[in-house]
GROMACS .gro file of N, CA and C in nm:
model
  342
    1UNK      N    1  -3.991   1.553   2.793
    1UNK     CA    2  -3.920   1.429   2.776
    1UNK      C    3  -3.792   1.456   2.695
    2UNK      N    4  -3.682   1.411   2.746
    2UNK     CA    5  -3.552   1.434   2.681
    2UNK      C    6  -3.514   1.313   2.596
    3UNK      N    7  -3.486   1.341   2.470
    3UNK     CA    8  -3.442   1.234   2.380
    3UNK      C    9  -3.291   1.233   2.373
    4UNK      N   10  -3.232   1.117   2.386
    4UNK     CA   11  -3.087   1.103   2.377
    4UNK      C   12  -3.047   1.091   2.232
    5UNK      N   13  -2.949   1.174   2.192
    5UNK     CA   14  -2.898   1.168   2.056
    5UNK      C   15  -2.803   1.050   2.044
    6UNK      N   16  -2.829   0.963   1.952
    6UNK     CA   17  -2.748   0.843   1.935
    6UNK      C   18  -2.698   0.835   1.792
    7UNK      N   19  -2.571   0.806   1.778
    7UNK     CA   20  -2.514   0.792   1.644
    7UNK      C   21  -2.572   0.669   1.577
    8UNK      N   22  -2.596   0.682   1.448
    8UNK     CA   23  -2.638   0.566   1.372
    8UNK      C   24  -2.523   0.466   1.369
    9UNK      N   25  -2.557   0.342   1.352
    9UNK     CA   26  -2.457   0.235   1.349
    9UNK      C   27  -2.392   0.231   1.211
   10UNK      N   28  -2.259   0.224   1.209
   10UNK     CA   29  -2.187   0.214   1.082
   10UNK      C   30  -2.166   0.067   1.048
   11UNK      N   31  -2.208   0.031   0.927
   11UNK     CA   32  -2.188  -0.104   0.877
   11UNK      C   33  -2.098  -0.098   0.755
   12UNK      N   34  -2.002  -0.188   0.752
   12UNK     CA   35  -1.909  -0.198   0.639
   12UNK      C   36  -1.923  -0.337   0.578
   13UNK      N   37  -1.905  -0.345   0.447
   13UNK     CA   38  -1.909  -0.474   0.377
   13UNK      C   39  -1.785  -0.483   0.289
   14UNK      N   40  -1.709  -0.592   0.308
   14UNK     CA   41  -1.586  -0.611   0.232
   14UNK      C   42  -1.572  -0.758   0.198
   15UNK      N   43  -1.559  -0.787   0.069
   15UNK     CA   44  -1.543  -0.923   0.018
   15UNK      C   45  -1.646  -1.020   0.076
   16UNK      N   46  -1.772  -0.975   0.077
   16UNK     CA   47  -1.882  -1.060   0.122
   16UNK      C   48  -1.898  -1.071   0.273
   17UNK      N   49  -1.814  -1.005   0.349
   17UNK     CA   50  -1.823  -1.008   0.496
   17UNK      C   51  -1.874  -0.876   0.548
   18UNK      N   52  -1.958  -0.882   0.649
   18UNK     CA   53  -2.013  -0.762   0.712
   18UNK      C   54  -1.937  -0.730   0.839
   19UNK      N   55  -1.911  -0.602   0.860
   19UNK     CA   56  -1.845  -0.552   0.980
   19UNK      C   57  -1.933  -0.443   1.038
   20UNK      N   58  -1.956  -0.447   1.168
   20UNK     CA   59  -2.032  -0.343   1.235
   20UNK      C   60  -1.936  -0.273   1.330
   21UNK      N   61  -1.930  -0.141   1.319
   21UNK     CA   62  -1.838  -0.065   1.403
   21UNK      C   63  -1.897  -0.055   1.543
   22UNK      N   64  -1.835  -0.123   1.637
   22UNK     CA   65  -1.882  -0.125   1.775
   22UNK      C   66  -1.795  -0.040   1.868
   23UNK      N   67  -1.676  -0.006   1.821
   23UNK     CA   68  -1.583   0.077   1.899
   23UNK      C   69  -1.594   0.221   1.850
   24UNK      N   70  -1.510   0.308   1.903
   24UNK     CA   71  -1.511   0.447   1.858
   24UNK      C   72  -1.437   0.466   1.727
   25UNK      N   73  -1.360   0.364   1.685
   25UNK     CA   74  -1.291   0.374   1.556
   25UNK      C   75  -1.263   0.234   1.501
   26UNK      N   76  -1.237   0.231   1.371
   26UNK     CA   77  -1.203   0.106   1.304
   26UNK      C   78  -1.091   0.138   1.206
   27UNK      N   79  -0.992   0.049   1.200
   27UNK     CA   80  -0.874   0.071   1.117
   27UNK      C   81  -0.877  -0.022   0.996
   28UNK      N   82  -0.846   0.034   0.879
   28UNK     CA   83  -0.839  -0.042   0.755
   28UNK      C   84  -0.700  -0.025   0.696
   29UNK      N   85  -0.645  -0.132   0.643
   29UNK     CA   86  -0.514  -0.124   0.582
   29UNK      C   87  -0.459  -0.259   0.544
   30UNK      N   88  -0.330  -0.264   0.521
   30UNK     CA   89  -0.265  -0.386   0.472
   30UNK      C   90  -0.216  -0.477   0.584
   31UNK      N   91  -0.190  -0.424   0.703
   31UNK     CA   92  -0.135  -0.509   0.809
   31UNK      C   93  -0.244  -0.594   0.876
   32UNK      N   94  -0.202  -0.708   0.926
   32UNK     CA   95  -0.297  -0.807   0.979
   32UNK      C   96  -0.371  -0.759   1.103
   33UNK      N   97  -0.323  -0.658   1.171
   33UNK     CA   98  -0.391  -0.608   1.291
   33UNK      C   99  -0.513  -0.521   1.259
   34UNK      N  100  -0.530  -0.483   1.134
   34UNK     CA  101  -0.643  -0.400   1.094
   34UNK      C  102  -0.772  -0.482   1.097
   35UNK      N  103  -0.884  -0.415   1.123
   35UNK     CA  104  -1.014  -0.483   1.123
   35UNK      C  105  -1.049  -0.531   0.982
   36UNK      N  106  -1.017  -0.450   0.883
   36UNK     CA  107  -1.035  -0.489   0.743
   36UNK      C  108  -0.898  -0.484   0.677
   37UNK      N  109  -0.853  -0.600   0.629
   37UNK     CA  110  -0.720  -0.613   0.570
   37UNK      C  111  -0.735  -0.620   0.418
   38UNK      N  112  -0.666  -0.529   0.349
   38UNK     CA  113  -0.668  -0.525   0.203
   38UNK      C  114  -0.526  -0.553   0.153
   39UNK      N  115  -0.510  -0.666   0.086
   39UNK     CA  116  -0.378  -0.709   0.037
   39UNK      C  117  -0.352  -0.649  -0.100
   40UNK      N  118  -0.311  -0.523  -0.099
   40UNK     CA  119  -0.281  -0.452  -0.223
   40UNK      C  120  -0.157  -0.366  -0.195
   41UNK      N  121  -0.056  -0.371  -0.282
   41UNK     CA  122   0.066  -0.295  -0.255
   41UNK      C  123   0.047  -0.144  -0.248
   42UNK      N  124  -0.062  -0.091  -0.303
   42UNK     CA  125  -0.088   0.053  -0.294
   42UNK      C  126  -0.161   0.092  -0.166
   43UNK      N  127  -0.197  -0.006  -0.085
   43UNK     CA  128  -0.264   0.020   0.043
   43UNK      C  129  -0.157   0.024   0.152
   44UNK      N  130  -0.159   0.129   0.233
   44UNK     CA  131  -0.064   0.143   0.342
   44UNK      C  132  -0.096   0.043   0.453
   45UNK      N  133   0.004   0.018   0.537
   45UNK     CA  134  -0.018  -0.076   0.648
   45UNK      C  135  -0.133  -0.031   0.735
   46UNK      N  136  -0.137   0.096   0.771
   46UNK     CA  137  -0.250   0.156   0.842
   46UNK      C  138  -0.298   0.270   0.752
   47UNK      N  139  -0.389   0.238   0.663
   47UNK     CA  140  -0.426   0.328   0.554
   47UNK      C  141  -0.526   0.435   0.598
   48UNK      N  142  -0.635   0.390   0.657
   48UNK     CA  143  -0.743   0.483   0.691
   48UNK      C  144  -0.812   0.436   0.819
   49UNK      N  145  -0.856   0.533   0.898
   49UNK     CA  146  -0.931   0.505   1.020
   49UNK      C  147  -1.066   0.575   1.006
   50UNK      N  148  -1.171   0.504   1.046
   50UNK     CA  149  -1.303   0.566   1.051
   50UNK      C  150  -1.336   0.583   1.199
   51UNK      N  151  -1.368   0.706   1.238
   51UNK     CA  152  -1.392   0.740   1.378
   51UNK      C  153  -1.535   0.790   1.398
   52UNK      N  154  -1.592   0.752   1.511
   52UNK     CA  155  -1.722   0.808   1.548
   52UNK      C  156  -1.694   0.932   1.631
   53UNK      N  157  -1.748   1.043   1.586
   53UNK     CA  158  -1.736   1.171   1.658
   53UNK      C  159  -1.875   1.226   1.679
   54UNK      N  160  -1.924   1.209   1.801
   54UNK     CA  161  -2.061   1.250   1.829
   54UNK      C  162  -2.157   1.165   1.749
   55UNK      N  163  -2.237   1.229   1.664
   55UNK     CA  164  -2.333   1.154   1.582
   55UNK      C  165  -2.286   1.142   1.437
   56UNK      N  166  -2.155   1.161   1.412
   56UNK     CA  167  -2.100   1.150   1.277
   56UNK      C  168  -1.990   1.046   1.271
   57UNK      N  169  -1.966   0.997   1.149
   57UNK     CA  170  -1.853   0.909   1.123
   57UNK      C  171  -1.759   0.984   1.029
   58UNK      N  172  -1.633   0.988   1.068
   58UNK     CA  173  -1.533   1.064   0.993
   58UNK      C  174  -1.424   0.969   0.943
   59UNK      N  175  -1.398   0.972   0.814
   59UNK     CA  176  -1.291   0.895   0.754
   59UNK      C  177  -1.164   0.981   0.764
   60UNK      N  178  -1.061   0.927   0.826
   60UNK     CA  179  -0.933   0.998   0.842
   60UNK      C  180  -0.825   0.919   0.770
   61UNK      N  181  -0.779   0.971   0.658
   61UNK     CA  182  -0.677   0.903   0.577
   61UNK      C  183  -0.539   0.950   0.620
   62UNK      N  184  -0.447   0.855   0.642
   62UNK     CA  185  -0.309   0.886   0.678
   62UNK      C  186  -0.212   0.821   0.579
   63UNK      N  187  -0.259   0.785   0.463
   63UNK     CA  188  -0.181   0.706   0.367
   63UNK      C  189  -0.102   0.793   0.270
   64UNK      N  190  -0.020   0.728   0.193
   64UNK     CA  191   0.058   0.794   0.089
   64UNK      C  192  -0.025   0.810  -0.040
   65UNK      N  193  -0.112   0.713  -0.068
   65UNK     CA  194  -0.186   0.713  -0.195
   65UNK      C  195  -0.329   0.763  -0.185
   66UNK      N  196  -0.379   0.782  -0.065
   66UNK     CA  197  -0.513   0.835  -0.048
   66UNK      C  198  -0.623   0.731  -0.057
   67UNK      N  199  -0.743   0.777  -0.030
   67UNK     CA  200  -0.864   0.694  -0.032
   67UNK      C  201  -0.967   0.763  -0.120
   68UNK      N  202  -1.032   0.687  -0.205
   68UNK     CA  203  -1.135   0.740  -0.294
   68UNK      C  204  -1.271   0.701  -0.238
   69UNK      N  205  -1.359   0.800  -0.224
   69UNK     CA  206  -1.491   0.779  -0.165
   69UNK      C  207  -1.596   0.829  -0.262
   70UNK      N  208  -1.698   0.746  -0.283
   70UNK     CA  209  -1.812   0.787  -0.365
   70UNK      C  210  -1.939   0.754  -0.290
   71UNK      N  211  -2.025   0.855  -0.274
   71UNK     CA  212  -2.154   0.834  -0.207
   71UNK      C  213  -2.256   0.787  -0.310
   72UNK      N  214  -2.346   0.697  -0.268
   72UNK     CA  215  -2.449   0.645  -0.359
   72UNK      C  216  -2.532   0.759  -0.414
   73UNK      N  217  -2.560   0.752  -0.542
   73UNK     CA  218  -2.642   0.853  -0.608
   73UNK      C  219  -2.563   0.973  -0.656
   74UNK      N  220  -2.432   0.973  -0.636
   74UNK     CA  221  -2.349   1.085  -0.678
   74UNK      C  222  -2.243   1.035  -0.776
   75UNK      N  223  -2.213   1.116  -0.874
   75UNK     CA  224  -2.105   1.084  -0.968
   75UNK      C  225  -1.970   1.133  -0.918
   76UNK      N  226  -1.973   1.222  -0.820
   76UNK     CA  227  -1.850   1.282  -0.767
   76UNK      C  228  -1.772   1.181  -0.683
   77UNK      N  229  -1.642   1.177  -0.706
   77UNK     CA  230  -1.552   1.092  -0.628
   77UNK      C  231  -1.461   1.185  -0.548
   78UNK      N  232  -1.457   1.164  -0.418
   78UNK     CA  233  -1.372   1.243  -0.329
   78UNK      C  234  -1.240   1.170  -0.311
   79UNK      N  235  -1.129   1.241  -0.335
   79UNK     CA  236  -0.997   1.184  -0.309
   79UNK      C  237  -0.948   1.245  -0.178
   80UNK      N  238  -0.940   1.162  -0.075
   80UNK     CA  239  -0.897   1.206   0.057
   80UNK      C  240  -0.755   1.156   0.077
   81UNK      N  241  -0.661   1.249   0.088
   81UNK     CA  242  -0.521   1.211   0.105
   81UNK      C  243  -0.466   1.288   0.224
   82UNK      N  244  -0.436   1.215   0.331
   82UNK     CA  245  -0.389   1.273   0.456
   82UNK      C  246  -0.482   1.384   0.501
   83UNK      N  247  -0.611   1.350   0.500
   83UNK     CA  248  -0.714   1.444   0.539
   83UNK      C  249  -0.835   1.368   0.590
   84UNK      N  250  -0.946   1.441   0.604
   84UNK     CA  251  -1.068   1.382   0.661
   84UNK      C  252  -1.188   1.412   0.574
   85UNK      N  253  -1.289   1.325   0.586
   85UNK     CA  254  -1.415   1.340   0.516
   85UNK      C  255  -1.525   1.281   0.602
   86UNK      N  256  -1.635   1.355   0.620
   86UNK     CA  257  -1.750   1.303   0.694
   86UNK      C  258  -1.826   1.208   0.602
   87UNK      N  259  -1.855   1.089   0.653
   87UNK     CA  260  -1.935   0.991   0.578
   87UNK      C  261  -2.081   1.025   0.605
   88UNK      N  262  -2.141   1.101   0.514
   88UNK     CA  263  -2.273   1.158   0.537
   88UNK      C  264  -2.388   1.072   0.484
   89UNK      N  265  -2.357   0.974   0.401
   89UNK     CA  266  -2.461   0.887   0.346
   89UNK      C  267  -2.394   0.758   0.300
   90UNK      N  268  -2.473   0.656   0.264
   90UNK     CA  269  -2.413   0.531   0.218
   90UNK      C  270  -2.325   0.552   0.096
   91UNK      N  271  -2.225   0.464   0.082
   91UNK     CA  272  -2.137   0.476  -0.033
   91UNK      C  273  -2.033   0.366  -0.035
   92UNK      N  274  -1.922   0.396  -0.101
   92UNK     CA  275  -1.814   0.298  -0.111
   92UNK      C  276  -1.680   0.371  -0.109
   93UNK      N  277  -1.577   0.297  -0.070
   93UNK     CA  278  -1.443   0.355  -0.069
   93UNK      C  279  -1.345   0.253  -0.124
   94UNK      N  280  -1.237   0.306  -0.180
   94UNK     CA  281  -1.131   0.223  -0.236
   94UNK      C  282  -1.000   0.288  -0.195
   95UNK      N  283  -0.914   0.212  -0.132
   95UNK     CA  284  -0.788   0.263  -0.082
   95UNK      C  285  -0.679   0.252  -0.187
   96UNK      N  286  -0.612   0.364  -0.217
   96UNK     CA  287  -0.496   0.364  -0.303
   96UNK      C  288  -0.522   0.362  -0.451
   97UNK      N  289  -0.643   0.340  -0.496
   97UNK     CA  290  -0.674   0.329  -0.639
   97UNK      C  291  -0.806   0.400  -0.669
   98UNK      N  292  -0.820   0.445  -0.794
   98UNK     CA  293  -0.945   0.506  -0.838
   98UNK      C  294  -1.044   0.396  -0.875
   99UNK      N  295  -1.170   0.428  -0.874
   99UNK     CA  296  -1.275   0.330  -0.903
   99UNK      C  297  -1.270   0.282  -1.048
  100UNK      N  298  -1.212   0.358  -1.138
  100UNK     CA  299  -1.211   0.322  -1.279
  100UNK      C  300  -1.118   0.205  -1.310
  101UNK      N  301  -1.029   0.172  -1.219
  101UNK     CA  302  -0.933   0.064  -1.245
  101UNK      C  303  -1.001  -0.071  -1.255
  102UNK      N  304  -0.955  -0.151  -1.349
  102UNK     CA  305  -1.009  -0.286  -1.368
  102UNK      C  306  -0.940  -0.385  -1.274
  103UNK      N  307  -1.015  -0.481  -1.224
  103UNK     CA  308  -0.957  -0.589  -1.145
  103UNK      C  309  -0.945  -0.561  -0.996
  104UNK      N  310  -0.988  -0.445  -0.952
  104UNK     CA  311  -0.975  -0.412  -0.810
  104UNK      C  312  -1.111  -0.400  -0.742
  105UNK      N  313  -1.215  -0.448  -0.808
  105UNK     CA  314  -1.349  -0.441  -0.750
  105UNK      C  315  -1.358  -0.515  -0.617
  106UNK      N  316  -1.276  -0.621  -0.600
  106UNK     CA  317  -1.280  -0.699  -0.478
  106UNK      C  318  -1.223  -0.619  -0.359
  107UNK      N  319  -1.157  -0.505  -0.384
  107UNK     CA  320  -1.101  -0.424  -0.276
  107UNK      C  321  -1.192  -0.308  -0.234
  108UNK      N  322  -1.309  -0.298  -0.294
  108UNK     CA  323  -1.402  -0.192  -0.258
  108UNK      C  324  -1.468  -0.225  -0.124
  109UNK      N  325  -1.472  -0.125  -0.036
  109UNK     CA  326  -1.540  -0.137   0.093
  109UNK      C  327  -1.668  -0.055   0.084
  110UNK      N  328  -1.781  -0.118   0.107
  110UNK     CA  329  -1.911  -0.050   0.106
  110UNK      C  330  -1.946  -0.011   0.248
  111UNK      N  331  -2.010   0.105   0.264
  111UNK     CA  332  -2.049   0.148   0.398
  111UNK      C  333  -2.191   0.202   0.397
  112UNK      N  334  -2.253   0.191   0.514
  112UNK     CA  335  -2.392   0.235   0.532
  112UNK      C  336  -2.413   0.268   0.678
  113UNK      N  337  -2.501   0.362   0.706
  113UNK     CA  338  -2.537   0.396   0.844
  113UNK      C  339  -2.684   0.363   0.866
  114UNK      N  340  -2.711   0.296   0.974
  114UNK     CA  341  -2.851   0.261   1.005
  114UNK      C  342  -2.881   0.283   1.151
   0.00000   0.00000   0.00000
């Protein structure tokens, strides 16, 4: 019996709203055409794209200020600037700012795979 390999579903949560990635990619940024719009001057118009590649989800940052990613259970924060990072477990990301900044908690995007 052959089992088909299927990518887990990517779920994003931003400002109390849930987003499920149904396409091969999802765009986050400041412009209104993005699936998740973050109104912050340090966020690029098209800041980051999350792409499904086979059974993985890859964050591809094309911004000037980068994206900060922290996986749950880890103290390490990854700064991705014009590069890529595999989203290997649940976590959170913040575009253009570090997590230590005050007042920007509403701009954190949480992600999970199920």
